[in-house]
Structures are given as structure tokens and as C-alpha cells.
Amino acid sequence: MSSVIVLQARTNSSRLPGKVLLPINGMPMVILAAKRAANTGKNIIVATSVESSDDGLAELIQTHGLTCFRGSLDNTLDRFVSALSGHCDETIVIRLTADNVFPDGALLDEIETEFQARGLAYLCCNGEQSGFPHGMSAEFTRLGYLREAAASNANAYDQEHVTPYIRRKFGAEYFEKYKHLGMGHFRCTIDCLDDYLCIQRVFSGVQNPINESAFALVSRLAGMPLQPIARAPIPRLVLGTAQLGS
């Protein structure tokens, strides 16, 4: 049964504009994310928008020999469905984002094996439920369910986040094989400048950033600036008379 990765990318992010073009170990973030995800041979499509702000991004993707699809900026769900118009409903779709550069092909292969073995409609890897840092996000579903979601008069939230309709209908199953790592309170997504500087440092000195193991990268997070020093999440913190958390 075939599977395809769709990596969503855009340049108009509000907190760190153009972040997907920023270099990590000498390579634009979006290219590194795509090549790491496809390093075991998976088919990958980088899906960006038709807006002029993404013209340079689309050209960069194609220059690096990757497949680029351009669709709606705001309706990301429609962008996914349109990018896969030539595929059948049973196609396994792996959703990734270009600001998360840690996931690699080997990890995606493991998650896909579980997804198929359990006969699931949806499987997610990310954060505390999976034992990985926030930013190791990968979602698995089938194209037919994405098409159903797109045809369901999806609201703006569902259009932007792609999979809420599927999670509501089938439930949110998590990949828990590595939950024992207990690194859900760490962070490897790139949302702001501090994130970028941290992940740039993680990749510093890595000889082969495309093929470096996701687990090796995760291990390098410990001790990095702005990462937790606690061994587990802190559910409650009291400062003076102010209680944060429940």
C-alpha cells in the first residue's frame, strides 16, 4: 500500500517570518526537513501556497529537486487534498511541517508500520504522549478521510489544522513506542528566534544532517539553552502567591 509525505510550508509566519528559508547547518530549513523525512526513500511533496510571497520558496524547492505543489494559503486542508488529487483514497498520508526538522525517514517508517498493523484511521507522534520533544510531530491518516473532511463544510480551524475532523470522528491515537524517553517537556519545533538559535546549535558540527538519526538529535537537546533542566514536566509552580498550573 502506498504512502506519501506532505510537508506544508509557507513564508508568512507571523512570529518568525520566512523561517523555513533560514539555514540550518548550511541548508534551508524546508529543504533539510524534506530531505530528512524522505531519507529512506519515501515519496514527498512540499505543499506551499499560490501567494506571491511564496514564489521564492517554490523556486527553492524545485531547485533542490523536490516536488512542489501550490494551493490555498489559508485552507491547508484543501491544499493537502489538491496536492494528492492523483492518488487513491487508501493512500497513507503523512503530514509534516517545515518548521520541524527532527523527524527522519527511519522514525516515519516505524510509525507507518504501527499505523498499518493496528488498522488505524489516525496516528500521531508528538510531545508528551509519545515521549518525544514538542516538534517531532508526524500525523498519519488516509487520503479518503482527508477528502471526507474537506467535503464536510470544514470551518476555518479545521481548514488550517487539517486533521481535527478525523480526530473527532476516529479519536486521536498516539505512537507510544518511545514514551519511556520522557522528553515531552523538551522543544525542537522552530516557532521563534530562540527556537531557531537552539536548533541551529543542535545541528552544529553534525557531519551528515540529512541522515543524522532523530534520536541522536533528541539526545543533543539536553543541556541546550532554553531547554528544561528538570527530568520531568512540572505540573505546578508557585511564585510568591501566584500559582501557575493546576
PDB file of C-alpha atoms in Angstrom:
ATOM      1  CA  MET A   1       0.000   0.000   0.000  1.00  0.00           C
ATOM      2  CA  SER A   2       1.456   3.369  -0.993  1.00  0.00           C
ATOM      3  CA  SER A   3       2.223   6.275   1.283  1.00  0.00           C
ATOM      4  CA  VAL A   4       3.210   9.866   0.640  1.00  0.00           C
ATOM      5  CA  ILE A   5       4.578  12.615   2.843  1.00  0.00           C
ATOM      6  CA  VAL A   6       3.071  16.074   2.506  1.00  0.00           C
ATOM      7  CA  LEU A   7       5.290  18.713   4.079  1.00  0.00           C
ATOM      8  CA  GLN A   8       3.460  22.012   4.496  1.00  0.00           C
ATOM      9  CA  ALA A   9       5.485  25.221   4.240  1.00  0.00           C
ATOM     10  CA  ARG A  10       4.907  28.946   3.927  1.00  0.00           C
ATOM     11  CA  THR A  11       6.949  32.113   4.401  1.00  0.00           C
ATOM     12  CA  ASN A  12       4.405  34.434   6.032  1.00  0.00           C
ATOM     13  CA  SER A  13       4.661  33.088   9.591  1.00  0.00           C
ATOM     14  CA  SER A  14       3.977  35.954  11.987  1.00  0.00           C
ATOM     15  CA  ARG A  15       6.425  35.221  14.808  1.00  0.00           C
ATOM     16  CA  LEU A  16       9.441  34.443  12.625  1.00  0.00           C
ATOM     17  CA  PRO A  17       8.701  35.481   9.026  1.00  0.00           C
ATOM     18  CA  GLY A  18      10.475  33.463   6.352  1.00  0.00           C
ATOM     19  CA  LYS A  19      11.716  30.954   8.916  1.00  0.00           C
ATOM     20  CA  VAL A  20      11.501  27.994   6.526  1.00  0.00           C
ATOM     21  CA  LEU A  21      14.219  29.666   4.422  1.00  0.00           C
ATOM     22  CA  LEU A  22      16.643  30.120   7.325  1.00  0.00           C
ATOM     23  CA  PRO A  23      19.776  27.956   7.138  1.00  0.00           C
ATOM     24  CA  ILE A  24      20.467  25.065   9.480  1.00  0.00           C
ATOM     25  CA  ASN A  25      23.905  23.537   9.019  1.00  0.00           C
ATOM     26  CA  GLY A  26      24.128  25.376   5.695  1.00  0.00           C
ATOM     27  CA  MET A  27      20.796  24.134   4.342  1.00  0.00           C
ATOM     28  CA  PRO A  28      17.441  25.961   4.173  1.00  0.00           C
ATOM     29  CA  MET A  29      15.164  24.629   6.898  1.00  0.00           C
ATOM     30  CA  VAL A  30      12.435  23.478   4.488  1.00  0.00           C
ATOM     31  CA  ILE A  31      14.944  21.530   2.374  1.00  0.00           C
ATOM     32  CA  LEU A  32      16.525  19.894   5.417  1.00  0.00           C
ATOM     33  CA  ALA A  33      13.096  18.910   6.779  1.00  0.00           C
ATOM     34  CA  ALA A  34      12.053  17.427   3.426  1.00  0.00           C
ATOM     35  CA  LYS A  35      15.260  15.506   2.783  1.00  0.00           C
ATOM     36  CA  ARG A  36      15.420  14.122   6.305  1.00  0.00           C
ATOM     37  CA  ALA A  37      11.806  12.923   6.076  1.00  0.00           C
ATOM     38  CA  ALA A  38      12.491  11.241   2.724  1.00  0.00           C
ATOM     39  CA  ASN A  39      15.915   9.777   3.564  1.00  0.00           C
ATOM     40  CA  THR A  40      14.628   6.198   3.415  1.00  0.00           C
ATOM     41  CA  GLY A  41      13.052   6.707   0.004  1.00  0.00           C
ATOM     42  CA  LYS A  42       9.531   7.862   0.795  1.00  0.00           C
ATOM     43  CA  ASN A  43       7.661   9.953  -1.761  1.00  0.00           C
ATOM     44  CA  ILE A  44       7.398  13.564  -0.578  1.00  0.00           C
ATOM     45  CA  ILE A  45       5.502  16.636  -1.762  1.00  0.00           C
ATOM     46  CA  VAL A  46       6.272  20.075  -0.348  1.00  0.00           C
ATOM     47  CA  ALA A  47       2.965  21.934  -0.316  1.00  0.00           C
ATOM     48  CA  THR A  48       3.095  25.719  -0.242  1.00  0.00           C
ATOM     49  CA  SER A  49       0.731  28.485  -1.321  1.00  0.00           C
ATOM     50  CA  VAL A  50      -0.030  30.241  -4.591  1.00  0.00           C
ATOM     51  CA  GLU A  51       0.630  33.622  -2.970  1.00  0.00           C
ATOM     52  CA  SER A  52       3.431  35.737  -4.434  1.00  0.00           C
ATOM     53  CA  SER A  53       5.089  35.692  -1.004  1.00  0.00           C
ATOM     54  CA  ASP A  54       5.842  32.011  -1.602  1.00  0.00           C
ATOM     55  CA  ASP A  55       7.226  32.365  -5.145  1.00  0.00           C
ATOM     56  CA  GLY A  56      10.820  32.248  -3.903  1.00  0.00           C
ATOM     57  CA  LEU A  57      10.057  29.272  -1.680  1.00  0.00           C
ATOM     58  CA  ALA A  58       8.521  27.325  -4.564  1.00  0.00           C
ATOM     59  CA  GLU A  59      11.547  28.067  -6.747  1.00  0.00           C
ATOM     60  CA  LEU A  60      13.915  26.936  -3.994  1.00  0.00           C
ATOM     61  CA  ILE A  61      12.042  23.652  -3.533  1.00  0.00           C
ATOM     62  CA  GLN A  62      12.201  22.879  -7.241  1.00  0.00           C
ATOM     63  CA  THR A  63      15.869  23.893  -7.456  1.00  0.00           C
ATOM     64  CA  HIS A  64      16.649  21.190  -4.896  1.00  0.00           C
ATOM     65  CA  GLY A  65      14.879  18.556  -6.991  1.00  0.00           C
ATOM     66  CA  LEU A  66      11.835  18.221  -4.756  1.00  0.00           C
ATOM     67  CA  THR A  67       8.204  18.071  -5.849  1.00  0.00           C
ATOM     68  CA  CYS A  68       6.368  21.318  -5.094  1.00  0.00           C
ATOM     69  CA  PHE A  69       2.625  21.825  -5.052  1.00  0.00           C
ATOM     70  CA  ARG A  70       0.997  25.238  -4.677  1.00  0.00           C
ATOM     71  CA  GLY A  71      -2.511  25.714  -3.329  1.00  0.00           C
ATOM     72  CA  SER A  72      -4.565  27.741  -0.889  1.00  0.00           C
ATOM     73  CA  LEU A  73      -2.654  29.692   1.747  1.00  0.00           C
ATOM     74  CA  ASP A  74      -5.331  29.635   4.445  1.00  0.00           C
ATOM     75  CA  ASN A  75      -7.163  26.399   3.599  1.00  0.00           C
ATOM     76  CA  THR A  76      -4.320  23.975   4.279  1.00  0.00           C
ATOM     77  CA  LEU A  77      -6.722  21.024   4.231  1.00  0.00           C
ATOM     78  CA  ASP A  78      -7.702  21.820   0.649  1.00  0.00           C
ATOM     79  CA  ARG A  79      -4.023  22.245  -0.204  1.00  0.00           C
ATOM     80  CA  PHE A  80      -3.340  18.704   1.021  1.00  0.00           C
ATOM     81  CA  VAL A  81      -6.279  17.176  -0.823  1.00  0.00           C
ATOM     82  CA  SER A  82      -5.464  19.027  -4.041  1.00  0.00           C
ATOM     83  CA  ALA A  83      -1.792  18.062  -3.857  1.00  0.00           C
ATOM     84  CA  LEU A  84      -2.834  14.389  -3.800  1.00  0.00           C
ATOM     85  CA  SER A  85      -5.505  14.522  -6.496  1.00  0.00           C
ATOM     86  CA  GLY A  86      -3.863  11.713  -8.444  1.00  0.00           C
ATOM     87  CA  HIS A  87      -3.807   9.273  -5.520  1.00  0.00           C
ATOM     88  CA  CYS A  88      -6.433   6.795  -4.349  1.00  0.00           C
ATOM     89  CA  ASP A  89      -8.433   7.048  -1.120  1.00  0.00           C
ATOM     90  CA  GLU A  90      -6.421   4.281   0.564  1.00  0.00           C
ATOM     91  CA  THR A  91      -3.148   6.175   0.210  1.00  0.00           C
ATOM     92  CA  ILE A  92      -1.468   6.714   3.572  1.00  0.00           C
ATOM     93  CA  VAL A  93      -0.801  10.426   4.057  1.00  0.00           C
ATOM     94  CA  ILE A  94       1.954  11.567   6.407  1.00  0.00           C
ATOM     95  CA  ARG A  95       1.557  15.176   7.465  1.00  0.00           C
ATOM     96  CA  LEU A  96       4.689  17.107   8.437  1.00  0.00           C
ATOM     97  CA  THR A  97       5.517  20.796   8.804  1.00  0.00           C
ATOM     98  CA  ALA A  98       8.647  22.527   7.557  1.00  0.00           C
ATOM     99  CA  ASP A  99       9.474  24.092  10.921  1.00  0.00           C
ATOM    100  CA  ASN A 100      10.035  20.647  12.468  1.00  0.00           C
ATOM    101  CA  VAL A 101      13.338  19.291  11.168  1.00  0.00           C
ATOM    102  CA  PHE A 102      13.913  16.398  13.590  1.00  0.00           C
ATOM    103  CA  PRO A 103      11.637  13.677  12.085  1.00  0.00           C
ATOM    104  CA  ASP A 104      13.540  11.329   9.792  1.00  0.00           C
ATOM    105  CA  GLY A 105      12.628   8.516   7.439  1.00  0.00           C
ATOM    106  CA  ALA A 106      13.520   5.738   9.874  1.00  0.00           C
ATOM    107  CA  LEU A 107      11.143   7.062  12.526  1.00  0.00           C
ATOM    108  CA  LEU A 108       8.395   7.623   9.956  1.00  0.00           C
ATOM    109  CA  ASP A 109       8.834   4.033   8.742  1.00  0.00           C
ATOM    110  CA  GLU A 110       8.343   2.760  12.304  1.00  0.00           C
ATOM    111  CA  ILE A 111       5.219   4.822  12.824  1.00  0.00           C
ATOM    112  CA  GLU A 112       3.788   3.732   9.474  1.00  0.00           C
ATOM    113  CA  THR A 113       4.362   0.079  10.361  1.00  0.00           C
ATOM    114  CA  GLU A 114       2.329   0.513  13.551  1.00  0.00           C
ATOM    115  CA  PHE A 115      -0.341   2.521  11.737  1.00  0.00           C
ATOM    116  CA  GLN A 116      -0.889  -0.325   9.278  1.00  0.00           C
ATOM    117  CA  ALA A 117      -0.532  -3.166  11.794  1.00  0.00           C
ATOM    118  CA  ARG A 118      -3.226  -1.691  14.045  1.00  0.00           C
ATOM    119  CA  GLY A 119      -5.555  -0.804  11.164  1.00  0.00           C
ATOM    120  CA  LEU A 120      -5.918   2.756  12.369  1.00  0.00           C
ATOM    121  CA  ALA A 121      -7.576   5.739  10.733  1.00  0.00           C
ATOM    122  CA  TYR A 122      -5.298   8.208  12.507  1.00  0.00           C
ATOM    123  CA  LEU A 123      -1.990   8.021  14.385  1.00  0.00           C
ATOM    124  CA  CYS A 124       0.044  10.898  15.774  1.00  0.00           C
ATOM    125  CA  CYS A 125       3.584  11.180  17.087  1.00  0.00           C
ATOM    126  CA  ASN A 126       4.394  14.273  19.138  1.00  0.00           C
ATOM    127  CA  GLY A 127       5.071  15.581  22.601  1.00  0.00           C
ATOM    128  CA  GLU A 128       4.399  14.047  25.989  1.00  0.00           C
ATOM    129  CA  GLN A 129       2.023  11.336  24.709  1.00  0.00           C
ATOM    130  CA  SER A 130       4.830   9.938  22.543  1.00  0.00           C
ATOM    131  CA  GLY A 131       7.782  10.718  24.805  1.00  0.00           C
ATOM    132  CA  PHE A 132       9.355  13.000  22.198  1.00  0.00           C
ATOM    133  CA  PRO A 133      10.016  16.746  22.310  1.00  0.00           C
ATOM    134  CA  HIS A 134       7.353  19.073  21.002  1.00  0.00           C
ATOM    135  CA  GLY A 135       8.269  19.391  17.330  1.00  0.00           C
ATOM    136  CA  MET A 136       8.677  15.687  16.491  1.00  0.00           C
ATOM    137  CA  SER A 137       5.184  15.922  15.084  1.00  0.00           C
ATOM    138  CA  ALA A 138       4.010  13.486  12.410  1.00  0.00           C
ATOM    139  CA  GLU A 139       0.389  12.618  11.643  1.00  0.00           C
ATOM    140  CA  PHE A 140      -0.722   9.537   9.708  1.00  0.00           C
ATOM    141  CA  THR A 141      -4.121   9.061   8.104  1.00  0.00           C
ATOM    142  CA  ARG A 142      -5.649   8.015   4.794  1.00  0.00           C
ATOM    143  CA  LEU A 143      -6.400  10.300   1.899  1.00  0.00           C
ATOM    144  CA  GLY A 144     -10.043   9.274   1.793  1.00  0.00           C
ATOM    145  CA  TYR A 145     -10.561  10.678   5.291  1.00  0.00           C
ATOM    146  CA  LEU A 146      -8.920  13.967   4.315  1.00  0.00           C
ATOM    147  CA  ARG A 147     -11.235  14.173   1.315  1.00  0.00           C
ATOM    148  CA  GLU A 148     -14.204  13.491   3.582  1.00  0.00           C
ATOM    149  CA  ALA A 149     -13.023  16.256   5.928  1.00  0.00           C
ATOM    150  CA  ALA A 150     -12.656  18.714   3.052  1.00  0.00           C
ATOM    151  CA  ALA A 151     -16.179  17.919   1.841  1.00  0.00           C
ATOM    152  CA  SER A 152     -17.711  18.380   5.306  1.00  0.00           C
ATOM    153  CA  ASN A 153     -18.046  22.177   5.141  1.00  0.00           C
ATOM    154  CA  ALA A 154     -14.955  22.446   7.329  1.00  0.00           C
ATOM    155  CA  ASN A 155     -14.677  25.568   9.435  1.00  0.00           C
ATOM    156  CA  ALA A 156     -11.607  27.818   9.421  1.00  0.00           C
ATOM    157  CA  TYR A 157      -9.953  25.915  12.286  1.00  0.00           C
ATOM    158  CA  ASP A 158     -10.345  22.555  10.553  1.00  0.00           C
ATOM    159  CA  GLN A 159      -9.099  24.022   7.281  1.00  0.00           C
ATOM    160  CA  GLU A 160      -5.956  25.384   8.911  1.00  0.00           C
ATOM    161  CA  HIS A 161      -5.100  22.366  11.077  1.00  0.00           C
ATOM    162  CA  VAL A 162      -6.012  19.655   8.514  1.00  0.00           C
ATOM    163  CA  THR A 163      -6.846  16.723  10.811  1.00  0.00           C
ATOM    164  CA  PRO A 164      -9.344  17.890  13.534  1.00  0.00           C
ATOM    165  CA  TYR A 165     -12.320  16.354  11.694  1.00  0.00           C
ATOM    166  CA  ILE A 166     -10.540  12.991  11.550  1.00  0.00           C
ATOM    167  CA  ARG A 167      -9.538  13.135  15.227  1.00  0.00           C
ATOM    168  CA  ARG A 168     -13.115  13.941  16.236  1.00  0.00           C
ATOM    169  CA  LYS A 169     -14.522  11.085  14.176  1.00  0.00           C
ATOM    170  CA  PHE A 170     -11.968   8.353  14.929  1.00  0.00           C
ATOM    171  CA  GLY A 171     -10.146   9.516  18.059  1.00  0.00           C
ATOM    172  CA  ALA A 172      -6.537  10.605  18.488  1.00  0.00           C
ATOM    173  CA  GLU A 173      -4.233   7.597  18.786  1.00  0.00           C
ATOM    174  CA  TYR A 174      -0.592   8.269  19.693  1.00  0.00           C
ATOM    175  CA  PHE A 175       2.607   6.437  18.798  1.00  0.00           C
ATOM    176  CA  GLU A 176       3.864   5.395  22.241  1.00  0.00           C
ATOM    177  CA  LYS A 177       6.774   3.057  21.492  1.00  0.00           C
ATOM    178  CA  TYR A 178       9.278   5.571  22.838  1.00  0.00           C
ATOM    179  CA  LYS A 179       7.164   7.135  25.567  1.00  0.00           C
ATOM    180  CA  HIS A 180       9.789   5.937  28.052  1.00  0.00           C
ATOM    181  CA  LEU A 181      12.152   8.625  26.738  1.00  0.00           C
ATOM    182  CA  GLY A 182      10.101  11.111  28.740  1.00  0.00           C
ATOM    183  CA  MET A 183      11.183  14.147  26.724  1.00  0.00           C
ATOM    184  CA  GLY A 184       7.753  15.611  26.071  1.00  0.00           C
ATOM    185  CA  HIS A 185       8.669  18.735  28.039  1.00  0.00           C
ATOM    186  CA  PHE A 186      11.535  19.493  25.641  1.00  0.00           C
ATOM    187  CA  ARG A 187      11.096  21.523  22.477  1.00  0.00           C
ATOM    188  CA  CYS A 188      12.518  21.106  18.973  1.00  0.00           C
ATOM    189  CA  THR A 189       9.978  22.978  16.867  1.00  0.00           C
ATOM    190  CA  ILE A 190      11.036  26.337  15.422  1.00  0.00           C
ATOM    191  CA  ASP A 191       8.461  28.975  16.214  1.00  0.00           C
ATOM    192  CA  CYS A 192      10.555  31.975  17.225  1.00  0.00           C
ATOM    193  CA  LEU A 193      14.150  33.206  17.049  1.00  0.00           C
ATOM    194  CA  ASP A 194      15.181  31.487  20.293  1.00  0.00           C
ATOM    195  CA  ASP A 195      13.944  28.150  18.899  1.00  0.00           C
ATOM    196  CA  TYR A 196      15.902  28.680  15.708  1.00  0.00           C
ATOM    197  CA  LEU A 197      19.126  29.504  17.534  1.00  0.00           C
ATOM    198  CA  CYS A 198      18.725  26.388  19.689  1.00  0.00           C
ATOM    199  CA  ILE A 199      18.092  24.009  16.779  1.00  0.00           C
ATOM    200  CA  GLN A 200      20.867  25.604  14.755  1.00  0.00           C
ATOM    201  CA  ARG A 201      23.180  24.779  17.670  1.00  0.00           C
ATOM    202  CA  VAL A 202      21.871  21.193  17.862  1.00  0.00           C
ATOM    203  CA  PHE A 203      22.862  20.664  14.221  1.00  0.00           C
ATOM    204  CA  SER A 204      26.209  22.442  14.573  1.00  0.00           C
ATOM    205  CA  GLY A 205      29.017  20.027  13.815  1.00  0.00           C
ATOM    206  CA  VAL A 206      26.703  17.276  12.534  1.00  0.00           C
ATOM    207  CA  GLN A 207      28.546  15.873   9.527  1.00  0.00           C
ATOM    208  CA  ASN A 208      25.518  14.500   7.687  1.00  0.00           C
ATOM    209  CA  PRO A 209      22.442  16.491   8.755  1.00  0.00           C
ATOM    210  CA  ILE A 210      20.153  14.737   6.244  1.00  0.00           C
ATOM    211  CA  ASN A 211      20.851  11.271   7.641  1.00  0.00           C
ATOM    212  CA  GLU A 212      21.565  12.005  11.297  1.00  0.00           C
ATOM    213  CA  SER A 213      19.252   9.906  13.460  1.00  0.00           C
ATOM    214  CA  ALA A 214      16.290  11.691  15.000  1.00  0.00           C
ATOM    215  CA  PHE A 215      17.243  10.030  18.300  1.00  0.00           C
ATOM    216  CA  ALA A 216      20.768  11.421  18.108  1.00  0.00           C
ATOM    217  CA  LEU A 217      19.346  14.892  17.602  1.00  0.00           C
ATOM    218  CA  VAL A 218      16.949  14.478  20.515  1.00  0.00           C
ATOM    219  CA  SER A 219      19.823  13.454  22.774  1.00  0.00           C
ATOM    220  CA  ARG A 220      21.670  16.654  21.853  1.00  0.00           C
ATOM    221  CA  LEU A 221      18.774  18.794  23.093  1.00  0.00           C
ATOM    222  CA  ALA A 222      19.603  18.084  26.732  1.00  0.00           C
ATOM    223  CA  GLY A 223      21.693  20.899  28.103  1.00  0.00           C
ATOM    224  CA  MET A 224      20.924  23.270  25.256  1.00  0.00           C
ATOM    225  CA  PRO A 225      19.947  26.845  26.111  1.00  0.00           C
ATOM    226  CA  LEU A 226      16.263  27.373  26.946  1.00  0.00           C
ATOM    227  CA  GLN A 227      15.624  23.625  27.248  1.00  0.00           C
ATOM    228  CA  PRO A 228      14.302  22.185  30.546  1.00  0.00           C
ATOM    229  CA  ILE A 229      16.686  21.187  33.320  1.00  0.00           C
ATOM    230  CA  ALA A 230      14.028  19.139  35.114  1.00  0.00           C
ATOM    231  CA  ARG A 231      13.794  15.417  34.314  1.00  0.00           C
ATOM    232  CA  ALA A 232      10.006  15.549  34.036  1.00  0.00           C
ATOM    233  CA  PRO A 233       7.325  18.177  33.370  1.00  0.00           C
ATOM    234  CA  ILE A 234       6.478  20.378  36.349  1.00  0.00           C
ATOM    235  CA  PRO A 235       2.657  20.398  36.657  1.00  0.00           C
ATOM    236  CA  ARG A 236       2.522  23.107  39.322  1.00  0.00           C
ATOM    237  CA  LEU A 237       4.714  26.124  40.019  1.00  0.00           C
ATOM    238  CA  VAL A 238       4.087  28.674  42.756  1.00  0.00           C
ATOM    239  CA  LEU A 239       5.744  32.093  42.609  1.00  0.00           C
ATOM    240  CA  GLY A 240       5.016  34.122  45.739  1.00  0.00           C
ATOM    241  CA  THR A 241       1.238  33.871  45.958  1.00  0.00           C
ATOM    242  CA  ALA A 242       0.694  33.177  42.259  1.00  0.00           C
ATOM    243  CA  GLN A 243       0.043  29.562  41.291  1.00  0.00           C
ATOM    244  CA  LEU A 244       0.737  28.583  37.697  1.00  0.00           C
ATOM    245  CA  GLY A 245      -0.766  25.308  36.500  1.00  0.00           C
ATOM    246  CA  SER A 246      -3.367  23.058  38.038  1.00  0.00           C
TER     247      SER A 246
END
